[in-house]
Amino acid sequence: MTSTSLHAIAATDVSSSAVVCAPSSGNINAGDLNIFHSASPPAHDIREIAWLVLGICAAIFVVVEGVLIWSIIRFRKRARDAGEPVQVFGSNPVELAWTVIPTIIVFVLALATLRTIREVELTEPPAGSLNVDVIAHQWWWEYRVPNLEGNGTIVTANELVVPVGRPIWLTLHSADVIHSFWIPQLNGKTDVIPNHVNHTWFQAERAGIFLGQCAEYCGTQHANMLLRVTAVDDASFKAWCVHQSSSVVSDPSVEQGRDMFLNLACMNCHSIDGVSEGSFGPNLTHLMSRTTIGSGVAPLNPTTLRAWVDDPQNLKVGCNMPSLELDPNQLDAIVAYLLTLK
């Protein structure tokens, strides 16, 4: 199966399972990457300074182009003109204007930028914030969320569910190279650096899906290192926590696939609570509660899941998951098992 055909499957098969307690869509592009459609205090600040810079630059453009056009018309050579025009060697008023005015503009922009940085880049978590650890990998995101409805930590990948109206304090780590965490409608870009901890925050003001993107080139699949945040009400978030912290339900009908998962290389990379403890790849405990696969490269459904397990390179070239060259029976058994991880 070619990469083109797989992407055709991803685009047309929209029967993906719903994220528990979260809005779901078979469209992997559900959401918005427009910084002017902000839905969080940091994003509002960034939007306002963007409008300020855009307005000042637009005014400068109009003035400069206006003077240029006026000069072309006013001082063009006419048929009755003879010889060279009067030469001008310097002008104190003009030189003063093009020195003082740009200085004032830069000063205003610097003050506005410093104010925005102060508002966006907090040094301490906001009061009542939910602290989430984010670990960037090539090319996917790992989230560790406190379990508000029990003990321990919820570990999930690529899709983060958060409560509306509550500040989310993100502690950013990198497992390999430099990445950058960016959700345009919620926060600004923040570098994720190996052996260095960074922080960022947001507070979703409305329910919905917010798309994000790694904003620092990090290798072959940088463009497909996507992420999505789903903001829900408090009751739905608590229900999500309960579901994500629940144990995997053992289904006797897929024991063969479970055994293959354990006996093949799957368990070395992937963790399933109570089954395996791999840490190199995404946690699969509640895989089918997500809407996408491959960090947002395709909607998650039986067809794309089977294609991914069969040969991930066809769907996401360069990803670190190899093809195990499974025969059809093995492939069917493992996929059947994974489909029960809801």
CSV table of C-alpha atoms in Angstrom, one decimal:
chain,number,residue,atom,x,y,z
A,1,MET,CA,0.0,0.0,0.0
A,2,THR,CA,1.4,3.4,-1.0
A,3,SER,CA,1.7,6.5,1.0
A,4,THR,CA,-0.8,8.2,-1.4
A,5,SER,CA,-3.4,5.4,-0.9
A,6,LEU,CA,-3.0,5.6,2.9
A,7,HIS,CA,-3.6,9.3,3.0
A,8,ALA,CA,-6.7,8.7,0.8
A,9,ILE,CA,-7.9,6.3,3.4
A,10,ALA,CA,-7.2,8.8,6.2
A,11,ALA,CA,-9.1,11.5,4.3
A,12,THR,CA,-12.2,9.4,3.5
A,13,ASP,CA,-12.6,7.0,6.4
A,14,VAL,CA,-14.0,9.0,9.2
A,15,SER,CA,-15.3,6.3,11.4
A,16,SER,CA,-12.8,7.0,14.1
A,17,SER,CA,-13.8,6.3,17.8
A,18,ALA,CA,-14.8,9.2,20.0
A,19,VAL,CA,-12.5,10.6,22.6
A,20,VAL,CA,-14.2,9.9,25.9
A,21,CYS,CA,-15.8,13.0,27.3
A,22,ALA,CA,-14.4,15.1,24.4
A,23,PRO,CA,-15.7,16.5,21.1
A,24,SER,CA,-14.7,14.2,18.3
A,25,SER,CA,-14.3,14.6,14.6
A,26,GLY,CA,-13.1,12.3,11.8
A,27,ASN,CA,-11.5,15.4,10.3
A,28,ILE,CA,-7.9,15.5,11.4
A,29,ASN,CA,-7.8,19.2,10.6
A,30,ALA,CA,-10.7,20.0,13.0
A,31,GLY,CA,-9.7,23.2,14.8
A,32,ASP,CA,-7.9,26.4,13.8
A,33,LEU,CA,-4.3,27.5,13.6
A,34,ASN,CA,-5.2,31.2,13.3
A,35,ILE,CA,-3.5,33.4,16.0
A,36,PHE,CA,-6.3,36.0,15.6
A,37,HIS,CA,-8.9,33.5,16.8
A,38,SER,CA,-7.5,33.4,20.3
A,39,ALA,CA,-9.2,31.6,23.2
A,40,SER,CA,-6.8,32.0,26.1
A,41,PRO,CA,-5.2,35.0,28.0
A,42,PRO,CA,-1.7,34.4,26.6
A,43,ALA,CA,-3.1,34.1,23.0
A,44,HIS,CA,-5.1,37.3,23.5
A,45,ASP,CA,-1.9,39.2,24.4
A,46,ILE,CA,-0.1,37.8,21.4
A,47,ARG,CA,-3.1,38.7,19.2
A,48,GLU,CA,-3.2,42.3,20.5
A,49,ILE,CA,0.5,43.0,19.8
A,50,ALA,CA,0.2,41.3,16.4
A,51,TRP,CA,-2.5,43.8,15.5
A,52,LEU,CA,-0.4,46.7,16.9
A,53,VAL,CA,2.6,45.7,14.8
A,54,LEU,CA,0.4,45.0,11.7
A,55,GLY,CA,-1.3,48.4,12.1
A,56,ILE,CA,2.0,50.3,12.5
A,57,CYS,CA,3.6,48.5,9.6
A,58,ALA,CA,0.5,49.2,7.4
A,59,ALA,CA,0.7,52.9,8.3
A,60,ILE,CA,4.4,53.0,7.4
A,61,PHE,CA,3.7,51.2,4.1
A,62,VAL,CA,0.9,53.7,3.2
A,63,VAL,CA,3.1,56.7,4.1
A,64,VAL,CA,6.2,55.5,2.3
A,65,GLU,CA,4.4,54.3,-0.8
A,66,GLY,CA,2.3,57.5,-0.8
A,67,VAL,CA,5.4,59.7,-0.7
A,68,LEU,CA,7.0,57.6,-3.4
A,69,ILE,CA,4.0,57.8,-5.7
A,70,TRP,CA,3.7,61.6,-5.0
A,71,SER,CA,7.4,62.1,-5.7
A,72,ILE,CA,7.2,60.1,-9.0
A,73,ILE,CA,4.3,62.3,-10.2
A,74,ARG,CA,5.4,65.6,-8.8
A,75,PHE,CA,9.0,65.5,-9.9
A,76,ARG,CA,8.8,63.5,-13.1
A,77,LYS,CA,10.5,65.1,-16.1
A,78,ARG,CA,8.2,67.0,-18.4
A,79,ALA,CA,8.6,67.8,-22.0
A,80,ARG,CA,9.2,71.5,-21.3
A,81,ASP,CA,12.0,70.8,-18.8
A,82,ALA,CA,15.5,71.5,-19.9
A,83,GLY,CA,18.7,70.3,-18.3
A,84,GLU,CA,19.2,68.8,-15.0
A,85,PRO,CA,16.7,69.5,-12.2
A,86,VAL,CA,17.8,71.4,-9.1
A,87,GLN,CA,20.0,69.1,-7.0
A,88,VAL,CA,19.3,68.8,-3.3
A,89,PHE,CA,22.3,68.0,-1.0
A,90,GLY,CA,20.8,67.0,2.3
A,91,SER,CA,17.9,68.3,4.4
A,92,ASN,CA,18.0,68.7,8.1
A,93,PRO,CA,14.3,68.4,8.6
A,94,VAL,CA,14.0,65.3,6.5
A,95,GLU,CA,17.0,63.6,8.1
A,96,LEU,CA,15.7,64.5,11.6
A,97,ALA,CA,12.3,63.1,10.6
A,98,TRP,CA,13.6,59.7,9.4
A,99,THR,CA,15.7,59.4,12.5
A,100,VAL,CA,13.3,60.5,15.3
A,101,ILE,CA,10.1,58.9,13.9
A,102,PRO,CA,11.6,55.4,13.5
A,103,THR,CA,13.2,55.7,17.0
A,104,ILE,CA,9.8,56.5,18.5
A,105,ILE,CA,8.2,53.6,16.6
A,106,VAL,CA,10.8,51.1,17.8
A,107,PHE,CA,10.5,52.4,21.4
A,108,VAL,CA,6.7,52.0,21.4
A,109,LEU,CA,7.0,48.4,19.9
A,110,ALA,CA,9.7,47.5,22.4
A,111,LEU,CA,7.6,48.6,25.4
A,112,ALA,CA,4.5,46.8,24.0
A,113,THR,CA,6.6,43.6,23.4
A,114,LEU,CA,8.1,43.7,26.9
A,115,ARG,CA,4.6,44.0,28.4
A,116,THR,CA,3.4,41.1,26.3
A,117,ILE,CA,6.4,38.9,27.3
A,118,ARG,CA,5.7,39.7,31.0
A,119,GLU,CA,2.1,38.7,30.6
A,120,VAL,CA,2.7,35.6,28.6
A,121,GLU,CA,5.9,34.1,30.1
A,122,LEU,CA,5.0,33.6,33.7
A,123,THR,CA,7.7,32.4,36.0
A,124,GLU,CA,5.3,30.7,38.5
A,125,PRO,CA,2.2,28.7,37.9
A,126,PRO,CA,-1.1,30.7,38.1
A,127,ALA,CA,-3.2,30.1,41.1
A,128,GLY,CA,-5.3,26.9,40.9
A,129,SER,CA,-3.5,25.7,37.8
A,130,LEU,CA,-3.4,22.1,36.6
A,131,ASN,CA,0.3,21.0,36.2
A,132,VAL,CA,1.0,18.9,33.2
A,133,ASP,CA,4.3,17.4,32.1
A,134,VAL,CA,5.0,17.5,28.4
A,135,ILE,CA,7.7,15.3,26.9
A,136,ALA,CA,8.6,15.9,23.2
A,137,HIS,CA,9.8,13.0,21.2
A,138,GLN,CA,10.6,12.6,17.5
A,139,TRP,CA,7.8,13.0,16.3
A,140,TRP,CA,5.1,12.8,18.9
A,141,TRP,CA,4.0,14.3,22.3
A,142,GLU,CA,3.7,12.6,25.6
A,143,TYR,CA,1.5,14.1,28.4
A,144,ARG,CA,1.6,13.2,32.1
A,145,VAL,CA,-1.6,14.6,33.8
A,146,PRO,CA,-2.3,14.4,37.5
A,147,ASN,CA,-5.3,12.1,38.1
A,148,LEU,CA,-7.8,14.4,39.9
A,149,GLU,CA,-10.1,11.5,40.5
A,150,GLY,CA,-7.6,9.1,42.1
A,151,ASN,CA,-4.0,8.4,42.7
A,152,GLY,CA,-1.1,8.4,40.3
A,153,THR,CA,-0.6,10.1,36.9
A,154,ILE,CA,-2.5,9.7,33.6
A,155,VAL,CA,-0.1,9.1,30.7
A,156,THR,CA,-1.3,9.7,27.2
A,157,ALA,CA,0.0,10.9,23.8
A,158,ASN,CA,-0.6,13.6,21.3
A,159,GLU,CA,-4.1,14.6,22.4
A,160,LEU,CA,-4.5,16.5,25.7
A,161,VAL,CA,-7.9,16.9,27.4
A,162,VAL,CA,-8.2,19.9,29.8
A,163,PRO,CA,-11.0,21.6,31.7
A,164,VAL,CA,-12.4,24.9,30.4
A,165,GLY,CA,-11.5,28.0,32.6
A,166,ARG,CA,-8.7,26.4,34.5
A,167,PRO,CA,-5.1,27.5,34.0
A,168,ILE,CA,-2.9,24.8,32.6
A,169,TRP,CA,0.8,25.0,33.6
A,170,LEU,CA,3.0,23.0,31.2
A,171,THR,CA,6.5,21.7,32.2
A,172,LEU,CA,8.3,21.0,28.9
A,173,HIS,CA,11.0,18.4,28.4
A,174,SER,CA,12.7,16.9,25.3
A,175,ALA,CA,13.6,13.3,25.0
A,176,ASP,CA,15.9,13.9,22.0
A,177,VAL,CA,16.3,17.2,20.0
A,178,ILE,CA,15.0,20.7,20.2
A,179,HIS,CA,11.3,21.0,19.6
A,180,SER,CA,8.8,23.9,20.1
A,181,PHE,CA,5.4,23.6,21.7
A,182,TRP,CA,2.8,25.9,20.0
A,183,ILE,CA,-1.0,26.0,20.1
A,184,PRO,CA,-1.8,29.3,18.2
A,185,GLN,CA,-5.2,29.8,19.8
A,186,LEU,CA,-4.0,29.1,23.3
A,187,ASN,CA,-0.3,30.2,23.8
A,188,GLY,CA,2.9,31.3,22.1
A,189,LYS,CA,5.8,29.2,20.9
A,190,THR,CA,8.0,27.8,23.6
A,191,ASP,CA,11.2,25.9,22.9
A,192,VAL,CA,11.5,22.4,24.3
A,193,ILE,CA,15.2,21.8,24.8
A,194,PRO,CA,17.1,18.6,25.8
A,195,ASN,CA,18.5,18.7,29.3
A,196,HIS,CA,16.6,22.0,30.0
A,197,VAL,CA,13.2,22.5,31.5
A,198,ASN,CA,10.9,25.2,30.1
A,199,HIS,CA,7.4,26.3,31.1
A,200,THR,CA,4.4,27.7,29.3
A,201,TRP,CA,0.7,28.1,30.2
A,202,PHE,CA,-2.7,28.6,28.8
A,203,GLN,CA,-6.3,28.8,30.0
A,204,ALA,CA,-9.0,27.7,27.5
A,205,GLU,CA,-11.9,30.0,27.6
A,206,ARG,CA,-14.3,27.9,25.6
A,207,ALA,CA,-14.9,24.2,24.9
A,208,GLY,CA,-13.6,22.8,21.6
A,209,ILE,CA,-10.6,21.3,19.8
A,210,PHE,CA,-7.4,23.5,19.5
A,211,LEU,CA,-4.7,22.4,17.0
A,212,GLY,CA,-1.0,22.8,17.7
A,213,GLN,CA,2.2,22.1,15.9
A,214,CYS,CA,5.9,21.6,16.7
A,215,ALA,CA,7.4,25.0,15.7
A,216,GLU,CA,11.1,24.1,15.6
A,217,TYR,CA,12.5,21.9,12.8
A,218,CYS,CA,13.3,18.6,14.5
A,219,GLY,CA,13.9,16.2,11.6
A,220,THR,CA,12.1,14.3,8.8
A,221,GLN,CA,8.6,14.4,10.3
A,222,HIS,CA,8.7,17.8,11.9
A,223,ALA,CA,5.7,18.9,9.8
A,224,ASN,CA,3.7,16.0,11.1
A,225,MET,CA,4.5,16.5,14.7
A,226,LEU,CA,1.0,17.7,15.5
A,227,LEU,CA,-0.9,18.0,18.7
A,228,ARG,CA,-4.4,18.8,19.8
A,229,VAL,CA,-6.0,20.1,23.0
A,230,THR,CA,-9.6,19.3,23.7
A,231,ALA,CA,-11.2,21.7,26.3
A,232,VAL,CA,-14.2,20.3,28.1
A,233,ASP,CA,-16.4,21.2,31.1
A,234,ASP,CA,-15.3,20.1,34.6
A,235,ALA,CA,-17.7,17.2,34.7
A,236,SER,CA,-16.5,15.8,31.4
A,237,PHE,CA,-12.9,16.3,32.5
A,238,LYS,CA,-13.4,14.4,35.7
A,239,ALA,CA,-15.1,11.6,33.7
A,240,TRP,CA,-12.1,11.6,31.3
A,241,CYS,CA,-9.7,11.2,34.3
A,242,VAL,CA,-11.8,8.3,35.7
A,243,HIS,CA,-11.8,6.6,32.3
A,244,GLN,CA,-8.1,7.2,31.6
A,245,SER,CA,-7.1,5.8,35.0
A,246,SER,CA,-9.2,2.7,34.7
A,247,SER,CA,-7.6,-0.7,34.1
A,248,VAL,CA,-7.6,-2.4,30.7
A,249,VAL,CA,-10.6,-4.7,30.3
A,250,SER,CA,-9.4,-8.2,29.4
A,251,ASP,CA,-11.3,-9.5,26.4
A,252,PRO,CA,-10.9,-13.3,26.0
A,253,SER,CA,-11.7,-13.0,22.2
A,254,VAL,CA,-8.4,-11.1,21.6
A,255,GLU,CA,-6.0,-13.1,23.8
A,256,GLN,CA,-4.1,-14.3,20.7
A,257,GLY,CA,-3.4,-10.6,19.8
A,258,ARG,CA,-2.4,-9.8,23.3
A,259,ASP,CA,0.0,-12.7,23.4
A,260,MET,CA,1.5,-11.6,20.1
A,261,PHE,CA,1.8,-8.0,21.4
A,262,LEU,CA,3.8,-9.4,24.4
A,263,ASN,CA,5.9,-11.9,22.4
A,264,LEU,CA,6.9,-9.6,19.5
A,265,ALA,CA,8.7,-6.3,19.8
A,266,CYS,CA,5.6,-4.3,20.6
A,267,MET,CA,6.0,-4.5,24.4
A,268,ASN,CA,9.6,-3.2,24.2
A,269,CYS,CA,8.4,0.2,23.1
A,270,HIS,CA,4.8,0.6,24.1
A,271,SER,CA,3.3,0.6,27.6
A,272,ILE,CA,-0.1,-0.8,28.4
A,273,ASP,CA,-1.0,-0.5,32.1
A,274,GLY,CA,-0.8,-4.0,33.7
A,275,VAL,CA,0.5,-5.5,30.4
A,276,SER,CA,3.7,-4.0,29.3
A,277,GLU,CA,6.1,-1.2,30.4
A,278,GLY,CA,7.8,0.0,27.3
A,279,SER,CA,8.6,3.7,27.3
A,280,PHE,CA,10.1,4.5,23.8
A,281,GLY,CA,6.8,4.8,22.1
A,282,PRO,CA,3.4,6.2,23.1
A,283,ASN,CA,1.4,4.7,25.9
A,284,LEU,CA,-1.4,2.6,24.4
A,285,THR,CA,-3.5,1.9,27.5
A,286,HIS,CA,-6.5,3.8,26.1
A,287,LEU,CA,-5.4,4.1,22.5
A,288,MET,CA,-8.9,4.0,21.0
A,289,SER,CA,-10.1,6.9,23.1
A,290,ARG,CA,-8.0,9.1,20.8
A,291,THR,CA,-9.2,10.5,17.5
A,292,THR,CA,-5.9,10.4,15.5
A,293,ILE,CA,-2.9,8.2,15.0
A,294,GLY,CA,0.7,9.0,14.3
A,295,SER,CA,0.6,12.4,16.1
A,296,GLY,CA,-2.3,13.6,14.0
A,297,VAL,CA,-1.2,12.3,10.7
A,298,ALA,CA,-4.4,10.4,10.1
A,299,PRO,CA,-7.8,9.8,11.8
A,300,LEU,CA,-7.8,6.7,14.1
A,301,ASN,CA,-10.0,4.0,12.9
A,302,PRO,CA,-9.7,0.2,12.1
A,303,THR,CA,-8.4,0.9,8.6
A,304,THR,CA,-5.7,3.3,9.4
A,305,LEU,CA,-4.7,1.4,12.6
A,306,ARG,CA,-4.2,-1.7,10.5
A,307,ALA,CA,-2.2,0.2,7.9
A,308,TRP,CA,0.0,1.8,10.7
A,309,VAL,CA,0.7,-1.5,12.4
A,310,ASP,CA,1.5,-3.2,9.0
A,311,ASP,CA,4.0,-0.6,7.9
A,312,PRO,CA,4.2,2.8,9.7
A,313,GLN,CA,6.7,4.2,7.1
A,314,ASN,CA,4.0,4.2,4.5
A,315,LEU,CA,1.9,6.6,6.6
A,316,LYS,CA,4.7,8.6,8.3
A,317,VAL,CA,8.0,8.3,6.5
A,318,GLY,CA,11.0,8.3,8.8
A,319,CYS,CA,9.1,7.6,12.0
A,320,ASN,CA,11.0,5.5,14.6
A,321,MET,CA,8.5,2.6,14.5
A,322,PRO,CA,9.7,-0.2,12.1
A,323,SER,CA,7.6,-2.6,10.2
A,324,LEU,CA,7.6,-6.1,11.9
A,325,GLU,CA,6.6,-7.7,8.6
A,326,LEU,CA,3.6,-9.5,10.2
A,327,ASP,CA,1.7,-12.0,8.2
A,328,PRO,CA,-2.1,-11.3,7.7
A,329,ASN,CA,-3.2,-13.5,10.6
A,330,GLN,CA,-0.7,-11.8,13.0
A,331,LEU,CA,-1.7,-8.4,11.8
A,332,ASP,CA,-5.4,-9.1,12.2
A,333,ALA,CA,-4.9,-10.5,15.7
A,334,ILE,CA,-2.8,-7.6,17.0
A,335,VAL,CA,-5.2,-5.0,15.5
A,336,ALA,CA,-8.2,-6.7,17.0
A,337,TYR,CA,-6.4,-6.5,20.4
A,338,LEU,CA,-5.5,-2.8,20.0
A,339,LEU,CA,-9.1,-2.0,19.1
A,340,THR,CA,-10.2,-3.1,22.5
A,341,LEU,CA,-8.0,-0.6,24.3
A,342,LYS,CA,-10.7,2.1,24.7
